PDB file of C-alpha atoms in Angstrom:
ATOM      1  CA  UNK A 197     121.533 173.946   3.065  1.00 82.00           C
ATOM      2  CA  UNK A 198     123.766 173.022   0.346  1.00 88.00           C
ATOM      3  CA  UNK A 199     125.382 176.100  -1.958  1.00 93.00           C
ATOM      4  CA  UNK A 200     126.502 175.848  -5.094  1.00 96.00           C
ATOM      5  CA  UNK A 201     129.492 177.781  -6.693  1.00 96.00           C
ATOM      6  CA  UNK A 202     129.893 178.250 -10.422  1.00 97.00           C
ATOM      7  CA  UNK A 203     132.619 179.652 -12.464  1.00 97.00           C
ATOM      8  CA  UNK A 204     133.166 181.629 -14.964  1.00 97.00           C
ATOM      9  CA  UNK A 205     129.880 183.224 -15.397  1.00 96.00           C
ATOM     10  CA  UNK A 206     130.910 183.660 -19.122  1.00 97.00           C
ATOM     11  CA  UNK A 207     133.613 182.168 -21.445  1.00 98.00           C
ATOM     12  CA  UNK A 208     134.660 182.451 -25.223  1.00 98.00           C
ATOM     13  CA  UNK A 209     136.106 179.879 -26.507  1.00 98.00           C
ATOM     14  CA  UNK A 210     137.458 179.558 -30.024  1.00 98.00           C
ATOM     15  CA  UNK A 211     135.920 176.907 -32.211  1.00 98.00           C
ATOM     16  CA  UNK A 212     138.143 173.361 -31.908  1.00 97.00           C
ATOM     17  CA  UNK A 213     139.656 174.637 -28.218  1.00 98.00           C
ATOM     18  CA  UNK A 214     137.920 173.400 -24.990  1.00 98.00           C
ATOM     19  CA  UNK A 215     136.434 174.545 -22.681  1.00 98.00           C
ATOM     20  CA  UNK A 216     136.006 174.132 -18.367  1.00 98.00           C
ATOM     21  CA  UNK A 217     133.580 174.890 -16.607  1.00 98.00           C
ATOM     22  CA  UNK A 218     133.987 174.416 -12.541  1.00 98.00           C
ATOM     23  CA  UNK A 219     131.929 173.985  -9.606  1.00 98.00           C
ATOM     24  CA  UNK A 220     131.894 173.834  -6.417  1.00 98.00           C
ATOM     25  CA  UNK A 221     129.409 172.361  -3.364  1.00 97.00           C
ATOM     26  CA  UNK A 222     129.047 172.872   0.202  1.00 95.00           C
ATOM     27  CA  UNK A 223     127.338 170.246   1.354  1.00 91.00           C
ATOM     28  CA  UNK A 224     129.693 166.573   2.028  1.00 90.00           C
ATOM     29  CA  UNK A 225     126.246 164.807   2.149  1.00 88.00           C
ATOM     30  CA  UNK A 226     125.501 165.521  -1.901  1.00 90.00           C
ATOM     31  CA  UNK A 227     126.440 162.380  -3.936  1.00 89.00           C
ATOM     32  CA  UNK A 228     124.444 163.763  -7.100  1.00 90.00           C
ATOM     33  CA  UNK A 229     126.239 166.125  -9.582  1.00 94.00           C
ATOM     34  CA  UNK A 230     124.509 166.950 -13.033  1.00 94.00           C
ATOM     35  CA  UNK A 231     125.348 169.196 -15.911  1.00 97.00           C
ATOM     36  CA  UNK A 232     122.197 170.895 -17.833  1.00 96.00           C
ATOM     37  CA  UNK A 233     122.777 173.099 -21.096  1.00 97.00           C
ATOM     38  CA  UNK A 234     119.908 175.617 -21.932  1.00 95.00           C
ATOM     39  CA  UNK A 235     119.954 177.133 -25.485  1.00 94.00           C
ATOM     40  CA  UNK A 236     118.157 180.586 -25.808  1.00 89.00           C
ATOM     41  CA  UNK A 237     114.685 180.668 -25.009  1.00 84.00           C
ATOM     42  CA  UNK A 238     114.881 176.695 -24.505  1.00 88.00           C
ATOM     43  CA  UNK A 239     114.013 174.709 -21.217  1.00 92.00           C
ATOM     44  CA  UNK A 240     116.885 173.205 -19.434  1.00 94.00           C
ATOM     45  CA  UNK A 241     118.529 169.395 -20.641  1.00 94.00           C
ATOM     46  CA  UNK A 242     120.682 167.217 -18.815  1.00 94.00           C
ATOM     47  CA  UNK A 243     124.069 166.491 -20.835  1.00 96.00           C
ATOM     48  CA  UNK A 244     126.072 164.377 -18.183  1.00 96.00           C
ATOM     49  CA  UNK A 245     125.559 163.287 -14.340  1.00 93.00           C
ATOM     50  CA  UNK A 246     128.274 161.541 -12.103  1.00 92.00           C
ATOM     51  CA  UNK A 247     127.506 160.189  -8.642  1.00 87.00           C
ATOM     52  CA  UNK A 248     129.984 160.033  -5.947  1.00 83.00           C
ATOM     53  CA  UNK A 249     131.293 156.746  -6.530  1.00 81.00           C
ATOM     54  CA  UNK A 250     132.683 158.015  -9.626  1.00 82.00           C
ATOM     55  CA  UNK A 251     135.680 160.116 -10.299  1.00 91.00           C
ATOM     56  CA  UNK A 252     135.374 160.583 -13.870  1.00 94.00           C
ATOM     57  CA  UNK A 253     132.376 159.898 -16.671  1.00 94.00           C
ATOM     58  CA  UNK A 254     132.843 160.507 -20.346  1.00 96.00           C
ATOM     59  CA  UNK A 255     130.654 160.998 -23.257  1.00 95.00           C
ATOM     60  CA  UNK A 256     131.639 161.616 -26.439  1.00 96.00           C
ATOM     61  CA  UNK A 257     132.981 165.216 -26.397  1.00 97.00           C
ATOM     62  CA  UNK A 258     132.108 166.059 -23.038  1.00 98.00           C
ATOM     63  CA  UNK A 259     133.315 164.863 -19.805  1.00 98.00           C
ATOM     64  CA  UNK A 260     132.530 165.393 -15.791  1.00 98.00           C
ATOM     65  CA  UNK A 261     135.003 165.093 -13.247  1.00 97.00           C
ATOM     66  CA  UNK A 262     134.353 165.003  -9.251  1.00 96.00           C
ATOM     67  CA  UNK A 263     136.751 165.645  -6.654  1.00 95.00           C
ATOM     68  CA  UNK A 264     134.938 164.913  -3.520  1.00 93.00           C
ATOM     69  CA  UNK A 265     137.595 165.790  -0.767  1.00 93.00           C
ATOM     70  CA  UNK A 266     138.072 168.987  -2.679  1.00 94.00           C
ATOM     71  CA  UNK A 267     133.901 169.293  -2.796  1.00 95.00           C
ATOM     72  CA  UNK A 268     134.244 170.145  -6.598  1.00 95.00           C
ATOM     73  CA  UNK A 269     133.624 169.015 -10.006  1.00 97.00           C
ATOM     74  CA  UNK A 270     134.198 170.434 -13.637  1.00 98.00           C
ATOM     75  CA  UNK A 271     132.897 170.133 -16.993  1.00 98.00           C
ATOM     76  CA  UNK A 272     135.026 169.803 -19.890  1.00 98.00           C
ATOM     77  CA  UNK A 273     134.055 170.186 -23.903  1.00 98.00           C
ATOM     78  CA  UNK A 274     136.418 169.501 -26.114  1.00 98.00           C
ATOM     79  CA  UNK A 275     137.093 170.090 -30.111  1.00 98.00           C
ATOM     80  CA  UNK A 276     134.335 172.726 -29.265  1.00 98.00           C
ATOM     81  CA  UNK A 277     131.145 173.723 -31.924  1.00 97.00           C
ATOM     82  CA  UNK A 278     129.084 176.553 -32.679  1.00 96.00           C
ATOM     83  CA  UNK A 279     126.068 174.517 -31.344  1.00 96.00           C
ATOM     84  CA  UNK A 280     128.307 174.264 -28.173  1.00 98.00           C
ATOM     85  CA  UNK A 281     126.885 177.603 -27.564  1.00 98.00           C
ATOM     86  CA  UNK A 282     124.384 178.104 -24.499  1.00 97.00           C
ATOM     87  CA  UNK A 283     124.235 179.063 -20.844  1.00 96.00           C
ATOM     88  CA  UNK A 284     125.470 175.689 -18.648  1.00 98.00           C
ATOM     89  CA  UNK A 285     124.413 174.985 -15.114  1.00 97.00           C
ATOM     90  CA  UNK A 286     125.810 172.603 -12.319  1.00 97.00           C
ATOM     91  CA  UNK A 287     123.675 171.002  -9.889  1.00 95.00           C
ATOM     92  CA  UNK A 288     124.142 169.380  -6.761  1.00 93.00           C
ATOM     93  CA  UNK A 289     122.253 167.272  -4.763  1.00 88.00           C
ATOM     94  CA  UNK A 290     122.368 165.209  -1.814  1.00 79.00           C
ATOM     95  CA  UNK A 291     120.877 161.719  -0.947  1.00 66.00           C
ATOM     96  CA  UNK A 292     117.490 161.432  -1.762  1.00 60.00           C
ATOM     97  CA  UNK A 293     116.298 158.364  -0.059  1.00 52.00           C
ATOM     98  CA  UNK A 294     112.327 158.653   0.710  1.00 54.00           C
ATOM     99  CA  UNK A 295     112.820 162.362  -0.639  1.00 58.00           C
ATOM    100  CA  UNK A 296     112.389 163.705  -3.818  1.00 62.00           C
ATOM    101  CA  UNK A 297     115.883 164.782  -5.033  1.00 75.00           C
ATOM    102  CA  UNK A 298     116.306 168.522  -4.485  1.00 83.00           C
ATOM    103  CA  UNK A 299     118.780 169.830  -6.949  1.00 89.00           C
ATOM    104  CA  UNK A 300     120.881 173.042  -5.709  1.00 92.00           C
ATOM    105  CA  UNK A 301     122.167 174.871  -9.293  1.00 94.00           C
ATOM    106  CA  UNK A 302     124.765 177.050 -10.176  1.00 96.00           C
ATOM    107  CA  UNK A 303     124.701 180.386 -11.221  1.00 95.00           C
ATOM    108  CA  UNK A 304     125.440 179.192 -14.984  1.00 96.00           C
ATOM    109  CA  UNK A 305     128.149 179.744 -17.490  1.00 97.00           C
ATOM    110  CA  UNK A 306     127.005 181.361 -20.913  1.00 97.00           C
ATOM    111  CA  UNK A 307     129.576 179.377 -23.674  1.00 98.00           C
ATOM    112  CA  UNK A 308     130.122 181.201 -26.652  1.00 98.00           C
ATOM    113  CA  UNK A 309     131.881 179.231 -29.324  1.00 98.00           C
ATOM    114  CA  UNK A 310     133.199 181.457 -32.114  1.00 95.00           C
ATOM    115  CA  UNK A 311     134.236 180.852 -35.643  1.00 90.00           C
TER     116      UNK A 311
ATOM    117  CA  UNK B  90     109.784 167.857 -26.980  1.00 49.00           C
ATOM    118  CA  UNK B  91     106.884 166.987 -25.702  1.00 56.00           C
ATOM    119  CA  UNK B  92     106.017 164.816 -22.064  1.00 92.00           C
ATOM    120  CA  UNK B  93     106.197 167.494 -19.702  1.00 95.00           C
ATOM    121  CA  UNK B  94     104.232 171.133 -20.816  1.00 96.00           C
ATOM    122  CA  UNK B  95     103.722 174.637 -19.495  1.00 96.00           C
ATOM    123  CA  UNK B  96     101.249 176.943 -20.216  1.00 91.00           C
ATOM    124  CA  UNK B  97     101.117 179.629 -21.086  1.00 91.00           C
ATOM    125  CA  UNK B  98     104.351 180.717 -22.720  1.00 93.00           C
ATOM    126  CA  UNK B  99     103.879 184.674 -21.819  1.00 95.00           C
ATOM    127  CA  UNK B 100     101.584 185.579 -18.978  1.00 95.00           C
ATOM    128  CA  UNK B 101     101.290 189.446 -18.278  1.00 94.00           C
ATOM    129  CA  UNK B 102      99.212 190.220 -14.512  1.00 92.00           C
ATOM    130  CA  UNK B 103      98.688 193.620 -12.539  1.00 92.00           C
ATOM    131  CA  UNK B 104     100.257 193.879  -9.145  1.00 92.00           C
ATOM    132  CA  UNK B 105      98.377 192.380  -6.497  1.00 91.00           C
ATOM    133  CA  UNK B 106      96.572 189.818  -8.638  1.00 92.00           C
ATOM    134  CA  UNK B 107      97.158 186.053  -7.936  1.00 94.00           C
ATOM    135  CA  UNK B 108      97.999 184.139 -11.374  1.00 95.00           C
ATOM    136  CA  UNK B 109      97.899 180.243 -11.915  1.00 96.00           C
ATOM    137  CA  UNK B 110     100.848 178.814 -14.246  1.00 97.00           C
ATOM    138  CA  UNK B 111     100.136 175.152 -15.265  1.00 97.00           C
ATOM    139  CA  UNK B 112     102.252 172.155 -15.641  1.00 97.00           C
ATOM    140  CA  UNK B 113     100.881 168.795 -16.822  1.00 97.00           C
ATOM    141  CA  UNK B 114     103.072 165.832 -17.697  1.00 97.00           C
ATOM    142  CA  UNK B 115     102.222 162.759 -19.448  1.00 96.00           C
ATOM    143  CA  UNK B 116     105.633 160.858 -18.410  1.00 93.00           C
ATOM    144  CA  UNK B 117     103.480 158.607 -15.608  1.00 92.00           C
ATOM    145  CA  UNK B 118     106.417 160.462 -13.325  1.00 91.00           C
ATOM    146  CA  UNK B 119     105.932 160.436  -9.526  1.00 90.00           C
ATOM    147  CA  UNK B 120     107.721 163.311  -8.618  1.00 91.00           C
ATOM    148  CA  UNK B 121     107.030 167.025 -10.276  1.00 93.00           C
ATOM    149  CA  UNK B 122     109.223 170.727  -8.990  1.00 95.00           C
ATOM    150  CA  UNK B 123     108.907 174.283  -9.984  1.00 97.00           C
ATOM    151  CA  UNK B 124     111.804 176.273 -10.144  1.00 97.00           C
ATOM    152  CA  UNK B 125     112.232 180.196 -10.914  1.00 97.00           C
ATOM    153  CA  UNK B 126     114.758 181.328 -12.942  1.00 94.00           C
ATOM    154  CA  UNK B 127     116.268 184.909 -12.440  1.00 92.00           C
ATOM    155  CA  UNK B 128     119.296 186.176 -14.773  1.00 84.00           C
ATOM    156  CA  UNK B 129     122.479 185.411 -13.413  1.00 78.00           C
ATOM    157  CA  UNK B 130     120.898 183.614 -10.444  1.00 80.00           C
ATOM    158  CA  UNK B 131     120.214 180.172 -11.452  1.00 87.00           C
ATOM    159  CA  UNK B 132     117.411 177.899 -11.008  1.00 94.00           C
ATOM    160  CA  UNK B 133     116.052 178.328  -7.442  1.00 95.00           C
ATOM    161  CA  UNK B 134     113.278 175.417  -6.021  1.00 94.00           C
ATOM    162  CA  UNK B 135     110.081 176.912  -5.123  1.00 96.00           C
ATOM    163  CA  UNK B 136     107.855 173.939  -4.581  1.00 96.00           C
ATOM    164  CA  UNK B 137     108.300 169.568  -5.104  1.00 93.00           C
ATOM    165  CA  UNK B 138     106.097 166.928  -4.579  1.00 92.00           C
ATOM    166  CA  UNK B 139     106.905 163.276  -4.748  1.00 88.00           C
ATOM    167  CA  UNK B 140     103.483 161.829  -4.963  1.00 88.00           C
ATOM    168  CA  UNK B 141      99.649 162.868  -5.284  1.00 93.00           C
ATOM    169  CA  UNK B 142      98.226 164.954  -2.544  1.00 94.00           C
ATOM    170  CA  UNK B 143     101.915 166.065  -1.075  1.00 92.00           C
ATOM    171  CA  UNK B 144     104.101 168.628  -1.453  1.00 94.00           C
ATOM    172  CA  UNK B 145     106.518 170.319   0.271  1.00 92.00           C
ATOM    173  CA  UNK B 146     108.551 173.937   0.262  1.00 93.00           C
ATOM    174  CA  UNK B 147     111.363 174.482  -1.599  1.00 92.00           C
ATOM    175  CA  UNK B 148     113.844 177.129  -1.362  1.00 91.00           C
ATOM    176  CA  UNK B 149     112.216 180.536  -1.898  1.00 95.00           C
ATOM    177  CA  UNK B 150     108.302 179.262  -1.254  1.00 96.00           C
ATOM    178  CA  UNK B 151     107.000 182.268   0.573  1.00 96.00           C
ATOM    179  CA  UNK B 152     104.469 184.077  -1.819  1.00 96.00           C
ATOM    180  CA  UNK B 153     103.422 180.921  -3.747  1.00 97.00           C
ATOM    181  CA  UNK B 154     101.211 177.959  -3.413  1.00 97.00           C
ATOM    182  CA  UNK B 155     100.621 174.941  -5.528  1.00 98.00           C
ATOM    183  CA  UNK B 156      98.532 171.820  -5.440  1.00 97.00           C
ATOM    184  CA  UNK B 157      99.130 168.245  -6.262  1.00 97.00           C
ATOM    185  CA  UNK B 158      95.191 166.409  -6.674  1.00 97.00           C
ATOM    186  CA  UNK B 159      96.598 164.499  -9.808  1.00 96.00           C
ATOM    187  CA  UNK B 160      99.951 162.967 -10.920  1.00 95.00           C
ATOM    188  CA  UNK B 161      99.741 164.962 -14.062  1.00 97.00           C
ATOM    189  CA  UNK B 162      99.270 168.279 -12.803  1.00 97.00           C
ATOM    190  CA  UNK B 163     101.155 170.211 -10.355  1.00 98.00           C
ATOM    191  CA  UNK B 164      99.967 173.896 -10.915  1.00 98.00           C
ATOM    192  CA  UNK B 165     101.825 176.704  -9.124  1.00 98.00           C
ATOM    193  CA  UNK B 166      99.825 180.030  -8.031  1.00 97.00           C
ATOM    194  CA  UNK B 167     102.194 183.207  -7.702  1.00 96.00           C
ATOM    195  CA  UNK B 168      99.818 185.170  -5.185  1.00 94.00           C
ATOM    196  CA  UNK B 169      99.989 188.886  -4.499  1.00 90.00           C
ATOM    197  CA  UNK B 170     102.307 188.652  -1.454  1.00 90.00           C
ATOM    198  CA  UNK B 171     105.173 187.678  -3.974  1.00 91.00           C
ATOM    199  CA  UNK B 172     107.058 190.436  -3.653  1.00 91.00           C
ATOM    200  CA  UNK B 173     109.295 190.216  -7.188  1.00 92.00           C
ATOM    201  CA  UNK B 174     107.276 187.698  -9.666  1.00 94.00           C
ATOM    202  CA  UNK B 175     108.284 189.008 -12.733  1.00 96.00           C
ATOM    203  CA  UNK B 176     110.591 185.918 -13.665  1.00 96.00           C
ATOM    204  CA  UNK B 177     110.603 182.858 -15.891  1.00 95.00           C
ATOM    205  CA  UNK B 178     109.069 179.741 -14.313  1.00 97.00           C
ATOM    206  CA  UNK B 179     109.712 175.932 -15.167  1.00 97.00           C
ATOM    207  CA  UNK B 180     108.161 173.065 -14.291  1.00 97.00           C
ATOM    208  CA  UNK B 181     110.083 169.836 -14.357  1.00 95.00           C
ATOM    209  CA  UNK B 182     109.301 166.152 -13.224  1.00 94.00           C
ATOM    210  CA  UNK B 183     111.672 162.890 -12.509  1.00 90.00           C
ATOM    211  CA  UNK B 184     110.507 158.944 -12.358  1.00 84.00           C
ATOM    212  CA  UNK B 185     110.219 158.637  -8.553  1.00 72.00           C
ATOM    213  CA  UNK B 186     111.407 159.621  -5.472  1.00 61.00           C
ATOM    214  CA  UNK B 187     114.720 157.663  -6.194  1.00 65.00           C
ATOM    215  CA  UNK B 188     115.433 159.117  -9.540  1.00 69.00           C
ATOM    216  CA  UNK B 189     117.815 162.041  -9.524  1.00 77.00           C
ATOM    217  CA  UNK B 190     117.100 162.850 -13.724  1.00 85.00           C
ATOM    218  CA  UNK B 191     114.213 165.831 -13.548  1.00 90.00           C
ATOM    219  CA  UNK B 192     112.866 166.400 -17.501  1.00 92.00           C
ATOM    220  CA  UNK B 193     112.112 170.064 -17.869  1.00 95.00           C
ATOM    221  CA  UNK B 194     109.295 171.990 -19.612  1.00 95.00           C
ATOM    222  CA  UNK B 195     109.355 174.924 -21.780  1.00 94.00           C
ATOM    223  CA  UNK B 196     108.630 177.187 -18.830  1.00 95.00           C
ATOM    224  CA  UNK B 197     106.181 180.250 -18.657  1.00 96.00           C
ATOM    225  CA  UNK B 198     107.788 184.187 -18.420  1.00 95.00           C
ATOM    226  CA  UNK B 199     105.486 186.061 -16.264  1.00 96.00           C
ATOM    227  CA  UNK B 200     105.267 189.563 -16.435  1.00 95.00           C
ATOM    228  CA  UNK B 201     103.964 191.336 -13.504  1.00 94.00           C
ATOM    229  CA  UNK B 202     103.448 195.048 -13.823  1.00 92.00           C
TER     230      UNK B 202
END
């Protein structure tokens, strides 16, 4: 089954620097990659996706990139905030035709953005 | 908020008692998963089902059970052969079988002493 690698578990950033986040994927067959920030005590939301056709998707402050001879992608933040702040997990998952799609996480990276 | 809910919030059992933690969704979504969340593990899939009346294993299934008689509801029962429960439990559903974007709920920390 697919296995998903995530890195660092924890990183302090600086308020205003960025901040990377990087995964990586086992399994050639996912095409599926989303990001999902959890504040404390809060359920999961998705903040950015890419598919395999795609080597790069922006929004706003945050970006994705996929590398998918390499079998890894990264999340970037930049001009960071306090509300920045959370635990961040990668996902990965593989075609889902007439299936369901079963998402493989990461271990999460706790963000701490200080003042 | 709102769309997808989990109840309850805290649930405290006794070894070797099965316990029933609910999901319901009012997002008309096809397909509905339960994940278990350990510290510094992750999300790991216990059970999905893409329609009404199916389901199949996830992951770590062994020890749990669920059903799936109405879209709405996909309840998960942690029986006594679960050998760690203790752990916080979401529920989360997408559109349909094609749609990769799975909406989470609050979840439900069990506590299992």
């Amino acid at each position: 089954g697919e296995n998903v690698e995530q890195h660092p578990s924890t990183l302090s950033v600086q308020e205003g620097d960025s901040a990377v986040i990087k995964c990586t994927y086992s399994d050639s067959a996912s095409n599926y990659f989303p990001w999902y920030k959890q504040e404390l005590g809060k359920r999961p939301q998705l903040i950015i996706d890419i598919r395999s056709n795609v080597g790069e998707k922006k929004d706003q402050r945050i970006a994705v990139t996929l590398n998918k001879t390499a079998k890894h992608f990264s999340l970037h933040i930049t001009e960071t905030q306090p509300e920045d702040s959370a635990v961040y997990f990668c996902a990965a998952s593989p075609d889902n035709t007439g299936t369901a799609s079963k998402l493989t996480f990461g271990t999460g990276t706790r963000l701490q953005v200080t003042l | 908020d709102g769309g997808i809910t989990q109840s309850p919030k805290y649930l405290f059992r006794k070894e070797g008692q099965n316990v029933t933690l609910s999901c319901e969704q009012n997002l008309n979504h096809d397909a509905m998963y339960w994940y278990r969340q350990d510290p510094g593990q992750g999300l790991r899939l216990i059970y999905y089902s893409q329609i009404v009346n199916d389901f199949q294993k996830g992951d770590i299934a062994e020890g749990y059970s669920v059903s799936r008689e109405k879209k709405e509801s996909f309840p998960l029962t942690v029986t006594s052969a679960q050998k760690n429960p203790t752990a916080f439990y979401l529920c989360a559903s997408s559109v349909d079988r094609a749609s990769y974007e799975q909406y989470f709920g609050p979840g439900t920390r069990l506590t299992v002493t």
